[in-house]
């Protein structure tokens, strides 16, 4: 058995009309459909669209780290 | 008709005793009183005041982008 | 009486299974047990653990500023 | 006569379907309609929209510095 | 129908012997062979090789954002 | 009465042949002619012109924060 | 034959109980199992776990650049 | 005797109604009451309060490095 | 039992005449004399002194994170 | 024969009334008069002068890397 | 006559026991002994040595820009 | 005798097939052939070439500071 692991990070943008935390959760839920072993996330940027003078969507860029299978 | 638009960004600080998302909304609502065509926002910094050992106000610095009229 | 104050900043990481704002509050509450005169906080980084495809904990790194006693 | 001047910077986003340099020129031309004494610009960020697999618009964020009238 | 989308970003380096804008276009054209729904790009870094005292290639690092299919 | 305020920041460049602190003061004095409720400043960059081998002017870029009237 | 190439970067985290250089090598070895034409790496961050008062693992975040096949 | 030393850094904010350099000196004087072996400082940020259109206090954030006793 | 922990970070500079990794280890060993529950470290900066044209000491600035007792 | 090379970087500012790419070329051409073995360049900043409401000169700061002779 | 100039930047550290502005002036004076056509400076970092609990020297890192002769 | 010194920094890239620390040493050794009074170094970036799936060379960009003769 190896004494170390290797991880990969992907950069995604989650969005939500409700809140910035919800945007993070949406991004993680979407990535969970295709990525196994998700381990941590890092918020890179928070921004959003304004529609008719109100927040249309929060848009949160995050990196998601996951262990490479069998590493 | 022009094939491009020009946008301007203003930097504002919204505050809220409730939450960081609310601070963003308050800033956008305040700016909407004088700015038309608001299009997006970017969070630059999140900080706040502590009062009697608890958060007094969340203070979120954001940039708000809007299209310059007739551009 | 002096015409100026001196402040110190400590860097802490608060966590919460619920929300990023709650992670900030938890860090401030914990620091309040040993630090007097807490004055402001600055969010440095937001990240978190993912457990079974969902957010286990939000982890928010912040700096807390407080006035040095008698300064 | 004063021995110094004061300048202000505004942050704008110019766009162009043609080139990144053209996006800068478009932003300066638009600002020149309302700002006198423009003196310099600084490019902050270059990005753009992709439409049907091709660049729709270059979008260049720049700061434009100008001398405050009578300063 | 969902009320939000999720996007992914990939980081690529385009090159061109002609111009920095051309290097961006080449990178987008190459990515378009395998990525659908490309939406925007962000320039991260511009550099290049010098050959015999002249620019051999402009090399532009950019991030390309695209919507995750069915998100 | 509202439980929060909104602030705006403007970016200016003050100059002075004498000192960097004086350049800050000059910028604030100039802005005070048209801006009410100025609350704080942040130094962004310090630079200057050199004339005949000596400092011609210190040039300090700063952001000035002020409360939006009635916010 | 094309007069330019396109490269892609992936962000990975290698780890090693021995040294930071070894963590880089482990990450490259792991990526080499699935990526051809690896060309360069860039160290983004060095950190690690502490176990019983000693370094458990060095963890080095790096970006690995590789030429896109046939580009 | 060890062939190396270990240093610690603390982050403080000094203030002064007079000048930015004086704010640095005030912070160092205050820290010198409780810290021995202070060795160097690094300026992190310069800002200040504006009171009645004039600088109320310069506020300089600095890190102070000192050798850990017996290290 | 609480559902969250709070961590504190301290910034230290380790040194070593031998290697940059050794400088990290020396800093952690020194901090372990007074800090319990050390959990992770982050490298902030690597530099060093040059003596007679050769490296006298590697100097590595790192942040060490540890759980606050009973948090 | 040595198994490694050493490179030096110089920081220069090229200018051009025509385009930002031309400003890069002008800087490289000028440096080529005195530097041999130029190998690569990195763009650090793009800015420019505005004259009569139009771009007077693009000014591009770049670093030029070259191999030290006989290294 | 050429329609453009090329500039070079050198990075220097000036010091002064008196003030941070004086450290800048000392650096410029020293460079003026060997560099002609000095045009501007940019402050990169301000730090200093502490001696017996007081500032021994302010140390200011700056870049000095000058026009390349005949460019 | 002057009460202050002036230092200059040069930016170099050292390389080594063996280790990142060795790349630093190689750069310092090369610079020592032409620079006297070398005083300190600062690591700016670590990267490297990959050859046949393994590290060909570590490449470390560093700044070397040295006192200007007679300053």
PDB file of N, CA and C in Angstrom, chain E:
ATOM      1  N   UNK E   1     -37.844  22.061 -14.353  1.00  0.00           N
ATOM      2  CA  UNK E   1     -36.587  22.652 -14.841  1.00  0.00           C
ATOM      3  C   UNK E   1     -35.860  23.345 -13.693  1.00  0.00           C
ATOM      4  N   UNK E   2     -34.587  23.128 -13.615  1.00  0.00           N
ATOM      5  CA  UNK E   2     -33.794  23.715 -12.541  1.00  0.00           C
ATOM      6  C   UNK E   2     -33.774  25.244 -12.645  1.00  0.00           C
ATOM      7  N   UNK E   3     -33.624  25.924 -11.529  1.00  0.00           N
ATOM      8  CA  UNK E   3     -33.514  27.390 -11.527  1.00  0.00           C
ATOM      9  C   UNK E   3     -32.059  27.850 -11.488  1.00  0.00           C
ATOM     10  N   UNK E   4     -31.154  26.945 -11.797  1.00  0.00           N
ATOM     11  CA  UNK E   4     -29.738  27.362 -11.810  1.00  0.00           C
ATOM     12  C   UNK E   4     -28.931  26.428 -12.712  1.00  0.00           C
ATOM     13  N   UNK E   5     -27.729  26.913 -13.124  1.00  0.00           N
ATOM     14  CA  UNK E   5     -26.803  26.130 -13.937  1.00  0.00           C
ATOM     15  C   UNK E   5     -25.488  25.964 -13.184  1.00  0.00           C
ATOM     16  N   UNK E   6     -24.708  24.981 -13.589  1.00  0.00           N
ATOM     17  CA  UNK E   6     -23.354  24.846 -13.058  1.00  0.00           C
ATOM     18  C   UNK E   6     -22.387  24.867 -14.232  1.00  0.00           C
ATOM     19  N   UNK E   7     -21.267  25.567 -14.026  1.00  0.00           N
ATOM     20  CA  UNK E   7     -20.280  25.741 -15.074  1.00  0.00           C
ATOM     21  C   UNK E   7     -18.956  25.130 -14.641  1.00  0.00           C
ATOM     22  N   UNK E   8     -18.145  24.753 -15.593  1.00  0.00           N
ATOM     23  CA  UNK E   8     -16.811  24.262 -15.305  1.00  0.00           C
ATOM     24  C   UNK E   8     -15.815  25.145 -16.041  1.00  0.00           C
ATOM     25  N   UNK E   9     -14.629  25.306 -15.465  1.00  0.00           N
ATOM     26  CA  UNK E   9     -13.579  26.059 -16.145  1.00  0.00           C
ATOM     27  C   UNK E   9     -12.406  25.143 -16.427  1.00  0.00           C
ATOM     28  N   UNK E  10     -11.840  25.244 -17.627  1.00  0.00           N
ATOM     29  CA  UNK E  10     -10.584  24.562 -17.915  1.00  0.00           C
ATOM     30  C   UNK E  10      -9.530  25.614 -18.222  1.00  0.00           C
ATOM     31  N   UNK E  11      -8.287  25.276 -17.857  1.00  0.00           N
ATOM     32  CA  UNK E  11      -7.185  26.208 -18.089  1.00  0.00           C
ATOM     33  C   UNK E  11      -6.352  25.709 -19.256  1.00  0.00           C
ATOM     34  N   UNK E  12      -6.214  26.554 -20.279  1.00  0.00           N
ATOM     35  CA  UNK E  12      -5.467  26.154 -21.466  1.00  0.00           C
ATOM     36  C   UNK E  12      -4.471  27.234 -21.865  1.00  0.00           C
ATOM     37  N   UNK E  13      -3.516  26.851 -22.680  1.00  0.00           N
ATOM     38  CA  UNK E  13      -2.527  27.796 -23.192  1.00  0.00           C
ATOM     39  C   UNK E  13      -2.589  27.746 -24.704  1.00  0.00           C
ATOM     40  N   UNK E  14      -3.021  28.842 -25.306  1.00  0.00           N
ATOM     41  CA  UNK E  14      -3.020  28.935 -26.756  1.00  0.00           C
ATOM     42  C   UNK E  14      -1.763  29.636 -27.224  1.00  0.00           C
ATOM     43  N   UNK E  15      -1.337  29.349 -28.442  1.00  0.00           N
ATOM     44  CA  UNK E  15      -0.138  30.014 -28.955  1.00  0.00           C
ATOM     45  C   UNK E  15      -0.364  30.450 -30.399  1.00  0.00           C
ATOM     46  N   UNK E  16       0.412  31.428 -30.805  1.00  0.00           N
ATOM     47  CA  UNK E  16       0.319  31.931 -32.180  1.00  0.00           C
ATOM     48  C   UNK E  16       1.593  32.694 -32.518  1.00  0.00           C
ATOM     49  N   UNK E  17       2.105  32.496 -33.713  1.00  0.00           N
ATOM     50  CA  UNK E  17       3.273  33.295 -34.124  1.00  0.00           C
ATOM     51  C   UNK E  17       2.888  34.725 -34.505  1.00  0.00           C
ATOM     52  N   UNK E  18       1.591  35.007 -34.578  1.00  0.00           N
ATOM     53  CA  UNK E  18       1.121  36.267 -35.144  1.00  0.00           C
ATOM     54  C   UNK E  18       0.786  37.333 -34.102  1.00  0.00           C
ATOM     55  N   UNK E  19      -0.088  36.996 -33.128  1.00  0.00           N
ATOM     56  CA  UNK E  19      -0.551  38.014 -32.191  1.00  0.00           C
ATOM     57  C   UNK E  19      -1.110  37.354 -30.943  1.00  0.00           C
ATOM     58  N   UNK E  20      -1.275  38.153 -29.882  1.00  0.00           N
ATOM     59  CA  UNK E  20      -1.810  37.602 -28.638  1.00  0.00           C
ATOM     60  C   UNK E  20      -3.298  37.293 -28.794  1.00  0.00           C
ATOM     61  N   UNK E  21      -4.036  38.103 -29.528  1.00  0.00           N
ATOM     62  CA  UNK E  21      -5.458  37.805 -29.758  1.00  0.00           C
ATOM     63  C   UNK E  21      -5.613  36.488 -30.530  1.00  0.00           C
ATOM     64  N   UNK E  22      -4.725  36.282 -31.493  1.00  0.00           N
ATOM     65  CA  UNK E  22      -4.774  35.040 -32.281  1.00  0.00           C
ATOM     66  C   UNK E  22      -4.506  33.826 -31.398  1.00  0.00           C
ATOM     67  N   UNK E  23      -3.644  33.979 -30.409  1.00  0.00           N
ATOM     68  CA  UNK E  23      -3.359  32.863 -29.498  1.00  0.00           C
ATOM     69  C   UNK E  23      -4.615  32.487 -28.712  1.00  0.00           C
ATOM     70  N   UNK E  24      -5.402  33.490 -28.342  1.00  0.00           N
ATOM     71  CA  UNK E  24      -6.669  33.224 -27.652  1.00  0.00           C
ATOM     72  C   UNK E  24      -7.619  32.469 -28.579  1.00  0.00           C
ATOM     73  N   UNK E  25      -7.723  32.951 -29.802  1.00  0.00           N
ATOM     74  CA  UNK E  25      -8.637  32.309 -30.762  1.00  0.00           C
ATOM     75  C   UNK E  25      -8.228  30.859 -31.039  1.00  0.00           C
ATOM     76  N   UNK E  26      -6.927  30.618 -31.157  1.00  0.00           N
ATOM     77  CA  UNK E  26      -6.466  29.251 -31.409  1.00  0.00           C
ATOM     78  C   UNK E  26      -6.829  28.319 -30.253  1.00  0.00           C
ATOM     79  N   UNK E  27      -6.693  28.825 -29.030  1.00  0.00           N
ATOM     80  CA  UNK E  27      -7.023  27.981 -27.876  1.00  0.00           C
ATOM     81  C   UNK E  27      -8.516  27.657 -27.862  1.00  0.00           C
ATOM     82  N   UNK E  28      -9.335  28.645 -28.159  1.00  0.00           N
ATOM     83  CA  UNK E  28     -10.784  28.423 -28.152  1.00  0.00           C
ATOM     84  C   UNK E  28     -11.185  27.461 -29.271  1.00  0.00           C
ATOM     85  N   UNK E  29     -10.565  27.619 -30.436  1.00  0.00           N
ATOM     86  CA  UNK E  29     -10.882  26.722 -31.550  1.00  0.00           C
ATOM     87  C   UNK E  29     -10.525  25.278 -31.199  1.00  0.00           C
ATOM     88  N   UNK E  30      -9.353  25.092 -30.581  1.00  0.00           N
ATOM     89  CA  UNK E  30      -8.922  23.737 -30.212  1.00  0.00           C
ATOM     90  C   UNK E  30      -9.879  23.130 -29.184  1.00  0.00           C
ATOM     91  N   UNK E  31     -10.254  23.913 -28.167  1.00  0.00           N
ATOM     92  CA  UNK E  31     -11.143  23.397 -27.118  1.00  0.00           C
ATOM     93  C   UNK E  31     -12.535  23.105 -27.665  1.00  0.00           C
ATOM     94  N   UNK E  32     -12.936  23.874 -28.666  1.00  0.00           N
ATOM     95  CA  UNK E  32     -14.260  23.679 -29.239  1.00  0.00           C
ATOM     96  C   UNK E  32     -14.429  22.311 -29.888  1.00  0.00           C
ATOM     97  N   UNK E  33     -13.294  21.638 -30.166  1.00  0.00           N
ATOM     98  CA  UNK E  33     -13.381  20.298 -30.761  1.00  0.00           C
ATOM     99  C   UNK E  33     -13.969  19.286 -29.780  1.00  0.00           C
ATOM    100  N   UNK E  34     -13.760  19.524 -28.476  1.00  0.00           N
ATOM    101  CA  UNK E  34     -14.230  18.527 -27.504  1.00  0.00           C
ATOM    102  C   UNK E  34     -15.201  19.085 -26.461  1.00  0.00           C
ATOM    103  N   UNK E  35     -15.329  20.407 -26.366  1.00  0.00           N
ATOM    104  CA  UNK E  35     -16.189  20.995 -25.341  1.00  0.00           C
ATOM    105  C   UNK E  35     -17.386  21.679 -25.995  1.00  0.00           C
ATOM    106  N   UNK E  36     -18.563  21.381 -25.500  1.00  0.00           N
ATOM    107  CA  UNK E  36     -19.760  22.058 -25.974  1.00  0.00           C
ATOM    108  C   UNK E  36     -20.127  23.173 -24.991  1.00  0.00           C
ATOM    109  N   UNK E  37     -20.966  24.073 -25.409  1.00  0.00           N
ATOM    110  CA  UNK E  37     -21.521  25.099 -24.519  1.00  0.00           C
ATOM    111  C   UNK E  37     -20.477  26.056 -23.955  1.00  0.00           C
ATOM    112  N   UNK E  38     -19.383  26.289 -24.681  1.00  0.00           N
ATOM    113  CA  UNK E  38     -18.391  27.253 -24.201  1.00  0.00           C
ATOM    114  C   UNK E  38     -19.057  28.622 -24.080  1.00  0.00           C
ATOM    115  N   UNK E  39     -18.801  29.320 -22.960  1.00  0.00           N
ATOM    116  CA  UNK E  39     -19.563  30.528 -22.655  1.00  0.00           C
ATOM    117  C   UNK E  39     -18.711  31.790 -22.508  1.00  0.00           C
ATOM    118  N   UNK E  40     -17.554  31.657 -21.904  1.00  0.00           N
ATOM    119  CA  UNK E  40     -16.693  32.836 -21.713  1.00  0.00           C
ATOM    120  C   UNK E  40     -15.245  32.403 -21.518  1.00  0.00           C
ATOM    121  N   UNK E  41     -14.319  33.364 -21.638  1.00  0.00           N
ATOM    122  CA  UNK E  41     -12.899  33.097 -21.364  1.00  0.00           C
ATOM    123  C   UNK E  41     -12.338  34.223 -20.510  1.00  0.00           C
ATOM    124  N   UNK E  42     -11.290  33.910 -19.771  1.00  0.00           N
ATOM    125  CA  UNK E  42     -10.590  34.893 -18.933  1.00  0.00           C
ATOM    126  C   UNK E  42      -9.094  34.743 -19.185  1.00  0.00           C
ATOM    127  N   UNK E  43      -8.429  35.839 -19.557  1.00  0.00           N
ATOM    128  CA  UNK E  43      -6.987  35.779 -19.796  1.00  0.00           C
ATOM    129  C   UNK E  43      -6.256  35.791 -18.450  1.00  0.00           C
ATOM    130  N   UNK E  44      -5.385  34.815 -18.241  1.00  0.00           N
ATOM    131  CA  UNK E  44      -4.656  34.699 -16.982  1.00  0.00           C
ATOM    132  C   UNK E  44      -3.241  35.240 -17.106  1.00  0.00           C
ATOM    133  N   UNK E  45      -2.597  34.964 -18.226  1.00  0.00           N
ATOM    134  CA  UNK E  45      -1.196  35.365 -18.372  1.00  0.00           C
ATOM    135  C   UNK E  45      -0.842  35.435 -19.850  1.00  0.00           C
ATOM    136  N   UNK E  46      -0.011  36.422 -20.201  1.00  0.00           N
ATOM    137  CA  UNK E  46       0.497  36.506 -21.568  1.00  0.00           C
ATOM    138  C   UNK E  46       2.013  36.430 -21.517  1.00  0.00           C
ATOM    139  N   UNK E  47       2.568  35.537 -22.280  1.00  0.00           N
ATOM    140  CA  UNK E  47       4.014  35.417 -22.362  1.00  0.00           C
ATOM    141  C   UNK E  47       4.388  34.895 -23.747  1.00  0.00           C
ATOM    142  N   UNK E  48       5.632  34.534 -23.967  1.00  0.00           N
ATOM    143  CA  UNK E  48       5.982  34.021 -25.281  1.00  0.00           C
ATOM    144  C   UNK E  48       7.433  33.600 -25.374  1.00  0.00           C
ATOM    145  N   UNK E  49       7.751  32.919 -26.441  1.00  0.00           N
ATOM    146  CA  UNK E  49       9.127  32.520 -26.733  1.00  0.00           C
ATOM    147  C   UNK E  49       9.776  33.554 -27.645  1.00  0.00           C
ATOM    148  N   UNK E  50      11.053  33.774 -27.418  1.00  0.00           N
ATOM    149  CA  UNK E  50      11.821  34.656 -28.300  1.00  0.00           C
ATOM    150  C   UNK E  50      12.795  33.782 -29.079  1.00  0.00           C
ATOM    151  N   UNK E  51      12.795  33.937 -30.390  1.00  0.00           N
ATOM    152  CA  UNK E  51      13.635  33.124 -31.260  1.00  0.00           C
ATOM    153  C   UNK E  51      14.452  34.055 -32.154  1.00  0.00           C
ATOM    154  N   UNK E  52      15.743  33.964 -32.101  1.00  0.00           N
ATOM    155  CA  UNK E  52      16.617  34.837 -32.909  1.00  0.00           C
ATOM    156  C   UNK E  52      16.277  36.319 -32.723  1.00  0.00           C
ATOM    157  N   UNK E  53      15.987  36.695 -31.480  1.00  0.00           N
ATOM    158  CA  UNK E  53      15.747  38.102 -31.164  1.00  0.00           C
ATOM    159  C   UNK E  53      14.366  38.598 -31.545  1.00  0.00           C
ATOM    160  N   UNK E  54      13.488  37.682 -31.980  1.00  0.00           N
ATOM    161  CA  UNK E  54      12.120  38.084 -32.332  1.00  0.00           C
ATOM    162  C   UNK E  54      11.113  37.138 -31.674  1.00  0.00           C
ATOM    163  N   UNK E  55       9.879  37.580 -31.569  1.00  0.00           N
ATOM    164  CA  UNK E  55       8.855  36.741 -30.967  1.00  0.00           C
ATOM    165  C   UNK E  55       8.621  35.503 -31.820  1.00  0.00           C
ATOM    166  N   UNK E  56       8.861  34.317 -31.228  1.00  0.00           N
ATOM    167  CA  UNK E  56       8.566  33.070 -31.930  1.00  0.00           C
ATOM    168  C   UNK E  56       7.079  32.757 -31.841  1.00  0.00           C
ATOM    169  N   UNK E  57       6.562  32.746 -30.628  1.00  0.00           N
ATOM    170  CA  UNK E  57       5.140  32.525 -30.393  1.00  0.00           C
ATOM    171  C   UNK E  57       4.662  33.377 -29.228  1.00  0.00           C
ATOM    172  N   UNK E  58       3.507  33.975 -29.354  1.00  0.00           N
ATOM    173  CA  UNK E  58       2.767  34.479 -28.208  1.00  0.00           C
ATOM    174  C   UNK E  58       2.142  33.262 -27.528  1.00  0.00           C
ATOM    175  N   UNK E  59       2.160  33.222 -26.208  1.00  0.00           N
ATOM    176  CA  UNK E  59       1.536  32.126 -25.457  1.00  0.00           C
ATOM    177  C   UNK E  59       0.604  32.728 -24.415  1.00  0.00           C
ATOM    178  N   UNK E  60      -0.678  32.520 -24.578  1.00  0.00           N
ATOM    179  CA  UNK E  60      -1.650  33.131 -23.684  1.00  0.00           C
ATOM    180  C   UNK E  60      -2.359  32.042 -22.874  1.00  0.00           C
ATOM    181  N   UNK E  61      -2.228  32.135 -21.557  1.00  0.00           N
ATOM    182  CA  UNK E  61      -2.955  31.216 -20.684  1.00  0.00           C
ATOM    183  C   UNK E  61      -4.336  31.786 -20.427  1.00  0.00           C
ATOM    184  N   UNK E  62      -5.357  30.988 -20.648  1.00  0.00           N
ATOM    185  CA  UNK E  62      -6.713  31.472 -20.401  1.00  0.00           C
ATOM    186  C   UNK E  62      -7.544  30.387 -19.751  1.00  0.00           C
ATOM    187  N   UNK E  63      -8.591  30.796 -19.075  1.00  0.00           N
ATOM    188  CA  UNK E  63      -9.575  29.858 -18.562  1.00  0.00           C
ATOM    189  C   UNK E  63     -10.816  29.978 -19.432  1.00  0.00           C
ATOM    190  N   UNK E  64     -11.353  28.818 -19.798  1.00  0.00           N
ATOM    191  CA  UNK E  64     -12.573  28.792 -20.612  1.00  0.00           C
ATOM    192  C   UNK E  64     -13.690  28.210 -19.762  1.00  0.00           C
ATOM    193  N   UNK E  65     -14.788  28.941 -19.673  1.00  0.00           N
ATOM    194  CA  UNK E  65     -15.933  28.482 -18.884  1.00  0.00           C
ATOM    195  C   UNK E  65     -17.019  27.919 -19.778  1.00  0.00           C
ATOM    196  N   UNK E  66     -17.598  26.805 -19.388  1.00  0.00           N
ATOM    197  CA  UNK E  66     -18.680  26.214 -20.189  1.00  0.00           C
ATOM    198  C   UNK E  66     -19.716  25.594 -19.258  1.00  0.00           C
ATOM    199  N   UNK E  67     -20.931  25.583 -19.687  1.00  0.00           N
ATOM    200  CA  UNK E  67     -22.012  25.014 -18.881  1.00  0.00           C
ATOM    201  C   UNK E  67     -21.940  23.494 -18.916  1.00  0.00           C
ATOM    202  N   UNK E  68     -22.073  22.870 -17.751  1.00  0.00           N
ATOM    203  CA  UNK E  68     -22.092  21.411 -17.691  1.00  0.00           C
ATOM    204  C   UNK E  68     -23.403  20.928 -18.279  1.00  0.00           C
ATOM    205  N   UNK E  69     -23.284  20.031 -19.242  1.00  0.00           N
ATOM    206  CA  UNK E  69     -24.444  19.481 -19.946  1.00  0.00           C
ATOM    207  C   UNK E  69     -25.547  19.081 -18.963  1.00  0.00           C
ATOM    208  N   UNK E  70     -26.769  19.494 -19.218  1.00  0.00           N
ATOM    209  CA  UNK E  70     -27.949  19.129 -18.423  1.00  0.00           C
ATOM    210  C   UNK E  70     -27.951  19.707 -17.011  1.00  0.00           C
ATOM    211  N   UNK E  71     -27.012  20.562 -16.688  1.00  0.00           N
ATOM    212  CA  UNK E  71     -27.020  21.182 -15.355  1.00  0.00           C
ATOM    213  C   UNK E  71     -27.942  22.404 -15.375  1.00  0.00           C
TER     214      UNK E  71
END
